[in-house]
Structures are given as C-alpha cells and as structure tokens.
C-alpha cells in the first residue's frame, strides 16, 4: 500500500494475529492495490492457520444481503469495494448487522472503499459510525517495486512462475496498475495451463 512500510507491517501483523486490531478501513482511488492488499492479508492469515475470507462486494451486490449473515467462525474478514452497497438500504442494514455480530465474536474486519468513511459514505448513520470504529488508512498508487511485488504475489497465488525477465517485460509494455496486471496474470495462467508450459 503506497510506499509506507510501516502500514505494510501493521497489516501483516493484523492478518497473522500478532497485532490485535479489531477493524481497519482502507480507502483510495482506483488502482491503488486495495484488492491486492485484502487478498494478501487473507493469504497471510491462512498461512498463520487463521480462518479468513475475502468478500468482493461487487460480486455480491445483486444477491440476497442476508447471505453474509451466514458467515460464522472466522478470524479475519476482508470486505472489498464497500462503496458499491452505499445507498442500498437492505445491504447497508445487512452490513451493519454483520459488523456488529463479528466484532462481538472477535473477528478482525478489514474494509476497503474508493471513498473515505468521513465523507458520510452510507445513508445509515450508524453504519457510518461503525466504519470508523478502527484506524482509517488512505492508500496511494504503487511504485514500480510494489507493483512488481503485487505481480509476483498474484502469480504465486495462481501457482504461476514468473521470472524476473517476464515481470520486467510486463511492467515495460503494459499499463502500470494493479487491475491491468492482475488481468494479464489471469490470461497467462489460463494459457500456461492450456499449453502445459511455463510463461516465457
């Protein structure tokens, strides 16, 4: 996230359970790596034998809001793109209840949004207050080294081996943002599986 090694350390320690921080709100413009950060936190938590779940709100928006109430017994929940449910009264109430329930059960909640929670993101006043129950961090665009690390991480999650040469090629020839790079990795992963050979 941005160029702040302290924040990276905090998020890793929260995900692994070394640091007790019940809730964190991350916000920043598009392509600042919010999704990458949340997925990385879930990976760190899993490696520490914690029960973690990544929830992409964009994918759930048109489902029954009560579906998230069924999530139980988790150590870490990462909720991505929470701004998509803003002004949707059913989803706002469901998220409000979700946060209350999981905070009471000692689940760590990490929320991401394009917008700061101080901008009165939600119509439900109590949900706005819940959003700032913990620290709020603004993410800034990734520099080249951080984008390279994000490339490596996503490829690793996919089980795809990317050499330094391949990563340099991607960073030189394609738009330098996390969304573009993740999309390219997904395409390369499918091609590698189909052709049964490493990416070169």
PDB file of C-alpha atoms in Angstrom:
ATOM      1  CA  UNK A   1       0.000   0.000   0.000  1.00  0.00           C
ATOM      2  CA  UNK A   2       1.617   3.159  -1.196  1.00  0.00           C
ATOM      3  CA  UNK A   3       5.202   3.477  -0.059  1.00  0.00           C
ATOM      4  CA  UNK A   4       4.553   3.097   3.670  1.00  0.00           C
ATOM      5  CA  UNK A   5       6.471   0.079   5.044  1.00  0.00           C
ATOM      6  CA  UNK A   6       5.001   0.711   8.490  1.00  0.00           C
ATOM      7  CA  UNK A   7       1.465   0.222   7.197  1.00  0.00           C
ATOM      8  CA  UNK A   8       2.516  -2.937   5.343  1.00  0.00           C
ATOM      9  CA  UNK A   9       3.965  -4.292   8.589  1.00  0.00           C
ATOM     10  CA  UNK A  10       0.821  -3.379  10.538  1.00  0.00           C
ATOM     11  CA  UNK A  11      -1.449  -5.126   8.040  1.00  0.00           C
ATOM     12  CA  UNK A  12       0.716  -8.265   8.010  1.00  0.00           C
ATOM     13  CA  UNK A  13       0.735  -8.406  11.804  1.00  0.00           C
ATOM     14  CA  UNK A  14      -3.019  -7.880  11.989  1.00  0.00           C
ATOM     15  CA  UNK A  15      -3.635 -10.638   9.433  1.00  0.00           C
ATOM     16  CA  UNK A  16      -1.374 -13.119  11.221  1.00  0.00           C
ATOM     17  CA  UNK A  17      -2.865 -12.340  14.623  1.00  0.00           C
ATOM     18  CA  UNK A  18       0.352 -10.872  16.053  1.00  0.00           C
ATOM     19  CA  UNK A  19      -1.338  -7.469  16.418  1.00  0.00           C
ATOM     20  CA  UNK A  20      -4.844  -7.204  17.849  1.00  0.00           C
ATOM     21  CA  UNK A  21      -6.731  -4.623  15.767  1.00  0.00           C
ATOM     22  CA  UNK A  22     -10.463  -5.427  15.528  1.00  0.00           C
ATOM     23  CA  UNK A  23     -11.195  -3.261  12.480  1.00  0.00           C
ATOM     24  CA  UNK A  24      -9.357  -1.348   9.738  1.00  0.00           C
ATOM     25  CA  UNK A  25     -10.754   0.816   6.934  1.00  0.00           C
ATOM     26  CA  UNK A  26      -8.622   1.218   3.790  1.00  0.00           C
ATOM     27  CA  UNK A  27      -9.545   3.719   1.089  1.00  0.00           C
ATOM     28  CA  UNK A  28      -8.033   5.183  -2.049  1.00  0.00           C
ATOM     29  CA  UNK A  29      -8.706   5.875  -5.705  1.00  0.00           C
ATOM     30  CA  UNK A  30      -8.921   3.057  -8.239  1.00  0.00           C
ATOM     31  CA  UNK A  31      -5.750   1.035  -8.897  1.00  0.00           C
ATOM     32  CA  UNK A  32      -4.093   1.714  -5.544  1.00  0.00           C
ATOM     33  CA  UNK A  33      -3.944  -2.001  -4.793  1.00  0.00           C
ATOM     34  CA  UNK A  34      -6.799  -2.326  -2.293  1.00  0.00           C
ATOM     35  CA  UNK A  35      -7.945  -5.700  -3.618  1.00  0.00           C
ATOM     36  CA  UNK A  36      -4.352  -6.951  -3.672  1.00  0.00           C
ATOM     37  CA  UNK A  37      -3.869  -5.877  -0.047  1.00  0.00           C
ATOM     38  CA  UNK A  38      -7.039  -7.624   1.143  1.00  0.00           C
ATOM     39  CA  UNK A  39      -6.224 -10.831  -0.711  1.00  0.00           C
ATOM     40  CA  UNK A  40      -2.666 -10.728   0.621  1.00  0.00           C
ATOM     41  CA  UNK A  41      -3.990 -10.341   4.176  1.00  0.00           C
ATOM     42  CA  UNK A  42      -6.198 -13.399   3.719  1.00  0.00           C
ATOM     43  CA  UNK A  43      -3.184 -15.328   2.446  1.00  0.00           C
ATOM     44  CA  UNK A  44      -1.089 -14.276   5.458  1.00  0.00           C
ATOM     45  CA  UNK A  45      -3.918 -15.243   7.812  1.00  0.00           C
ATOM     46  CA  UNK A  46      -4.298 -18.638   6.151  1.00  0.00           C
ATOM     47  CA  UNK A  47      -0.553 -19.253   6.414  1.00  0.00           C
ATOM     48  CA  UNK A  48      -0.873 -18.495  10.143  1.00  0.00           C
ATOM     49  CA  UNK A  49      -3.652 -21.118  10.377  1.00  0.00           C
ATOM     50  CA  UNK A  50      -6.356 -18.484  10.755  1.00  0.00           C
ATOM     51  CA  UNK A  51      -9.809 -18.740   9.199  1.00  0.00           C
ATOM     52  CA  UNK A  52     -10.061 -15.911   6.674  1.00  0.00           C
ATOM     53  CA  UNK A  53     -12.472 -14.864   3.942  1.00  0.00           C
ATOM     54  CA  UNK A  54     -12.250 -12.291   1.149  1.00  0.00           C
ATOM     55  CA  UNK A  55     -15.642 -10.784   0.233  1.00  0.00           C
ATOM     56  CA  UNK A  56     -15.839  -8.840  -3.078  1.00  0.00           C
ATOM     57  CA  UNK A  57     -18.956  -6.716  -2.652  1.00  0.00           C
ATOM     58  CA  UNK A  58     -19.177  -6.066  -6.405  1.00  0.00           C
ATOM     59  CA  UNK A  59     -19.910  -9.770  -6.886  1.00  0.00           C
ATOM     60  CA  UNK A  60     -22.476  -9.917  -4.078  1.00  0.00           C
ATOM     61  CA  UNK A  61     -24.401  -6.720  -4.802  1.00  0.00           C
ATOM     62  CA  UNK A  62     -27.241  -8.453  -6.645  1.00  0.00           C
ATOM     63  CA  UNK A  63     -27.502 -11.364  -4.228  1.00  0.00           C
ATOM     64  CA  UNK A  64     -29.569 -11.602  -1.073  1.00  0.00           C
ATOM     65  CA  UNK A  65     -27.990  -9.285   1.545  1.00  0.00           C
ATOM     66  CA  UNK A  66     -28.726 -11.885   4.217  1.00  0.00           C
ATOM     67  CA  UNK A  67     -26.171 -14.179   2.553  1.00  0.00           C
ATOM     68  CA  UNK A  68     -23.331 -12.569   4.514  1.00  0.00           C
ATOM     69  CA  UNK A  69     -25.096 -13.217   7.816  1.00  0.00           C
ATOM     70  CA  UNK A  70     -24.400 -16.917   7.308  1.00  0.00           C
ATOM     71  CA  UNK A  71     -20.640 -16.437   7.619  1.00  0.00           C
ATOM     72  CA  UNK A  72     -19.585 -17.757  11.006  1.00  0.00           C
ATOM     73  CA  UNK A  73     -16.424 -18.627  12.939  1.00  0.00           C
ATOM     74  CA  UNK A  74     -13.909 -16.505  11.071  1.00  0.00           C
ATOM     75  CA  UNK A  75     -10.744 -14.868  12.380  1.00  0.00           C
ATOM     76  CA  UNK A  76     -10.429 -12.357   9.538  1.00  0.00           C
ATOM     77  CA  UNK A  77     -12.960 -10.939   7.074  1.00  0.00           C
ATOM     78  CA  UNK A  78     -11.823  -8.641   4.243  1.00  0.00           C
ATOM     79  CA  UNK A  79     -14.683  -6.722   2.608  1.00  0.00           C
ATOM     80  CA  UNK A  80     -13.704  -5.172  -0.733  1.00  0.00           C
ATOM     81  CA  UNK A  81     -15.346  -2.239  -2.578  1.00  0.00           C
ATOM     82  CA  UNK A  82     -17.868  -1.479   0.143  1.00  0.00           C
ATOM     83  CA  UNK A  83     -18.892   1.702  -1.690  1.00  0.00           C
ATOM     84  CA  UNK A  84     -20.980  -0.359  -4.142  1.00  0.00           C
ATOM     85  CA  UNK A  85     -23.625  -1.051  -1.490  1.00  0.00           C
ATOM     86  CA  UNK A  86     -23.888   2.586  -0.377  1.00  0.00           C
ATOM     87  CA  UNK A  87     -27.443   3.937  -0.588  1.00  0.00           C
ATOM     88  CA  UNK A  88     -28.829   0.374  -0.801  1.00  0.00           C
ATOM     89  CA  UNK A  89     -30.837   0.210   2.420  1.00  0.00           C
ATOM     90  CA  UNK A  90     -31.071  -3.591   2.574  1.00  0.00           C
ATOM     91  CA  UNK A  91     -27.335  -4.058   2.088  1.00  0.00           C
ATOM     92  CA  UNK A  92     -26.457  -1.229   4.462  1.00  0.00           C
ATOM     93  CA  UNK A  93     -28.538  -2.816   7.226  1.00  0.00           C
ATOM     94  CA  UNK A  94     -27.080  -6.263   6.495  1.00  0.00           C
ATOM     95  CA  UNK A  95     -23.528  -4.896   6.656  1.00  0.00           C
ATOM     96  CA  UNK A  96     -24.300  -3.005   9.869  1.00  0.00           C
ATOM     97  CA  UNK A  97     -25.546  -6.221  11.497  1.00  0.00           C
ATOM     98  CA  UNK A  98     -22.594  -8.168  10.085  1.00  0.00           C
ATOM     99  CA  UNK A  99     -20.054  -5.780  11.610  1.00  0.00           C
ATOM    100  CA  UNK A 100     -21.811  -5.807  14.979  1.00  0.00           C
ATOM    101  CA  UNK A 101     -22.002  -9.601  15.061  1.00  0.00           C
ATOM    102  CA  UNK A 102     -18.411 -10.248  14.021  1.00  0.00           C
ATOM    103  CA  UNK A 103     -16.929  -7.566  16.237  1.00  0.00           C
ATOM    104  CA  UNK A 104     -18.743  -9.186  19.160  1.00  0.00           C
ATOM    105  CA  UNK A 105     -17.242 -12.536  18.153  1.00  0.00           C
ATOM    106  CA  UNK A 106     -13.682 -11.148  17.985  1.00  0.00           C
ATOM    107  CA  UNK A 107     -13.409 -11.363  14.186  1.00  0.00           C
ATOM    108  CA  UNK A 108     -10.985  -8.869  12.649  1.00  0.00           C
ATOM    109  CA  UNK A 109     -12.710  -6.865   9.904  1.00  0.00           C
ATOM    110  CA  UNK A 110     -10.852  -5.042   7.122  1.00  0.00           C
ATOM    111  CA  UNK A 111     -12.939  -2.887   4.779  1.00  0.00           C
ATOM    112  CA  UNK A 112     -11.898  -1.191   1.530  1.00  0.00           C
ATOM    113  CA  UNK A 113     -13.564   1.628  -0.370  1.00  0.00           C
ATOM    114  CA  UNK A 114     -12.899   4.157  -3.103  1.00  0.00           C
ATOM    115  CA  UNK A 115     -14.017   6.852  -0.682  1.00  0.00           C
ATOM    116  CA  UNK A 116     -13.100   7.935   2.817  1.00  0.00           C
ATOM    117  CA  UNK A 117     -15.615   6.961   5.511  1.00  0.00           C
ATOM    118  CA  UNK A 118     -15.555  10.566   6.719  1.00  0.00           C
ATOM    119  CA  UNK A 119     -17.453  11.514   3.544  1.00  0.00           C
ATOM    120  CA  UNK A 120     -20.662  10.047   5.047  1.00  0.00           C
ATOM    121  CA  UNK A 121     -20.440   7.164   2.662  1.00  0.00           C
ATOM    122  CA  UNK A 122     -23.654   5.479   3.779  1.00  0.00           C
ATOM    123  CA  UNK A 123     -27.226   6.656   4.288  1.00  0.00           C
ATOM    124  CA  UNK A 124     -27.485   4.671   7.527  1.00  0.00           C
ATOM    125  CA  UNK A 125     -25.877   6.926  10.171  1.00  0.00           C
ATOM    126  CA  UNK A 126     -24.990   4.011  12.437  1.00  0.00           C
ATOM    127  CA  UNK A 127     -23.108   2.311   9.586  1.00  0.00           C
ATOM    128  CA  UNK A 128     -21.055   5.465   9.037  1.00  0.00           C
ATOM    129  CA  UNK A 129     -20.108   5.398  12.699  1.00  0.00           C
ATOM    130  CA  UNK A 130     -19.230   1.678  12.523  1.00  0.00           C
ATOM    131  CA  UNK A 131     -16.956   2.317   9.525  1.00  0.00           C
ATOM    132  CA  UNK A 132     -14.643   4.426  11.685  1.00  0.00           C
ATOM    133  CA  UNK A 133     -14.572   2.136  14.724  1.00  0.00           C
ATOM    134  CA  UNK A 134     -10.919   1.429  13.930  1.00  0.00           C
ATOM    135  CA  UNK A 135      -7.968   3.052  12.162  1.00  0.00           C
ATOM    136  CA  UNK A 136      -8.549   4.563   8.709  1.00  0.00           C
ATOM    137  CA  UNK A 137      -5.720   4.490   6.156  1.00  0.00           C
ATOM    138  CA  UNK A 138      -5.503   6.107   2.728  1.00  0.00           C
ATOM    139  CA  UNK A 139      -3.676   4.045   0.092  1.00  0.00           C
ATOM    140  CA  UNK A 140      -1.599   5.757  -2.585  1.00  0.00           C
ATOM    141  CA  UNK A 141      -0.626   4.367  -6.018  1.00  0.00           C
ATOM    142  CA  UNK A 142       2.016   1.632  -6.011  1.00  0.00           C
ATOM    143  CA  UNK A 143       5.542   2.435  -7.140  1.00  0.00           C
ATOM    144  CA  UNK A 144       7.372   0.104  -9.562  1.00  0.00           C
ATOM    145  CA  UNK A 145       8.861  -2.163  -6.862  1.00  0.00           C
ATOM    146  CA  UNK A 146       5.500  -2.539  -5.119  1.00  0.00           C
ATOM    147  CA  UNK A 147       3.755  -3.268  -8.412  1.00  0.00           C
ATOM    148  CA  UNK A 148       6.396  -5.897  -9.156  1.00  0.00           C
ATOM    149  CA  UNK A 149       5.725  -7.445  -5.731  1.00  0.00           C
ATOM    150  CA  UNK A 150       1.990  -7.409  -6.449  1.00  0.00           C
ATOM    151  CA  UNK A 151       2.642  -9.173  -9.763  1.00  0.00           C
ATOM    152  CA  UNK A 152       4.740 -11.819  -8.034  1.00  0.00           C
ATOM    153  CA  UNK A 153       2.139 -12.329  -5.295  1.00  0.00           C
ATOM    154  CA  UNK A 154      -0.826 -12.772  -7.635  1.00  0.00           C
ATOM    155  CA  UNK A 155       1.133 -15.123  -9.888  1.00  0.00           C
ATOM    156  CA  UNK A 156       2.190 -17.107  -6.828  1.00  0.00           C
ATOM    157  CA  UNK A 157      -1.422 -17.426  -5.663  1.00  0.00           C
ATOM    158  CA  UNK A 158      -2.305 -18.774  -9.125  1.00  0.00           C
ATOM    159  CA  UNK A 159       0.579 -21.254  -8.946  1.00  0.00           C
ATOM    160  CA  UNK A 160       2.240 -19.458 -11.865  1.00  0.00           C
ATOM    161  CA  UNK A 161       6.009 -18.988 -12.001  1.00  0.00           C
ATOM    162  CA  UNK A 162       7.017 -15.603 -13.412  1.00  0.00           C
ATOM    163  CA  UNK A 163      10.697 -14.969 -13.954  1.00  0.00           C
ATOM    164  CA  UNK A 164      12.237 -11.546 -13.336  1.00  0.00           C
ATOM    165  CA  UNK A 165      12.512 -11.172 -17.113  1.00  0.00           C
ATOM    166  CA  UNK A 166       8.785 -11.781 -17.654  1.00  0.00           C
ATOM    167  CA  UNK A 167       7.807  -9.358 -14.888  1.00  0.00           C
ATOM    168  CA  UNK A 168      10.105  -6.664 -16.327  1.00  0.00           C
ATOM    169  CA  UNK A 169       8.534  -7.192 -19.750  1.00  0.00           C
ATOM    170  CA  UNK A 170       5.023  -6.775 -18.360  1.00  0.00           C
ATOM    171  CA  UNK A 171       5.940  -3.635 -16.438  1.00  0.00           C
ATOM    172  CA  UNK A 172       7.599  -2.150 -19.533  1.00  0.00           C
ATOM    173  CA  UNK A 173       4.928  -2.965 -22.116  1.00  0.00           C
ATOM    174  CA  UNK A 174       1.604  -2.684 -20.263  1.00  0.00           C
ATOM    175  CA  UNK A 175      -0.293  -0.090 -18.251  1.00  0.00           C
ATOM    176  CA  UNK A 176       1.179   0.061 -14.758  1.00  0.00           C
ATOM    177  CA  UNK A 177      -1.746  -0.511 -12.457  1.00  0.00           C
ATOM    178  CA  UNK A 178      -2.769  -3.466 -10.336  1.00  0.00           C
ATOM    179  CA  UNK A 179      -6.036  -4.189 -12.176  1.00  0.00           C
ATOM    180  CA  UNK A 180      -4.309  -4.405 -15.570  1.00  0.00           C
ATOM    181  CA  UNK A 181      -1.507  -6.573 -14.223  1.00  0.00           C
ATOM    182  CA  UNK A 182      -3.844  -8.964 -12.414  1.00  0.00           C
ATOM    183  CA  UNK A 183      -5.901  -9.325 -15.608  1.00  0.00           C
ATOM    184  CA  UNK A 184      -2.760 -10.164 -17.578  1.00  0.00           C
ATOM    185  CA  UNK A 185      -1.671 -12.726 -14.961  1.00  0.00           C
ATOM    186  CA  UNK A 186      -5.068 -14.435 -15.202  1.00  0.00           C
ATOM    187  CA  UNK A 187      -4.757 -14.648 -19.010  1.00  0.00           C
ATOM    188  CA  UNK A 188      -1.203 -16.000 -18.743  1.00  0.00           C
ATOM    189  CA  UNK A 189      -2.298 -18.550 -16.150  1.00  0.00           C
ATOM    190  CA  UNK A 190      -5.005 -19.943 -18.461  1.00  0.00           C
ATOM    191  CA  UNK A 191      -2.608 -20.009 -21.423  1.00  0.00           C
ATOM    192  CA  UNK A 192       0.042 -21.767 -19.359  1.00  0.00           C
ATOM    193  CA  UNK A 193      -2.438 -24.431 -18.266  1.00  0.00           C
ATOM    194  CA  UNK A 194      -3.653 -24.973 -21.824  1.00  0.00           C
ATOM    195  CA  UNK A 195      -0.172 -25.248 -23.307  1.00  0.00           C
ATOM    196  CA  UNK A 196       1.317 -27.070 -20.288  1.00  0.00           C
ATOM    197  CA  UNK A 197       4.458 -24.965 -20.226  1.00  0.00           C
ATOM    198  CA  UNK A 198       5.995 -22.113 -18.275  1.00  0.00           C
ATOM    199  CA  UNK A 199       5.475 -18.478 -19.201  1.00  0.00           C
ATOM    200  CA  UNK A 200       8.366 -17.001 -21.157  1.00  0.00           C
TER     201      UNK A 200
END
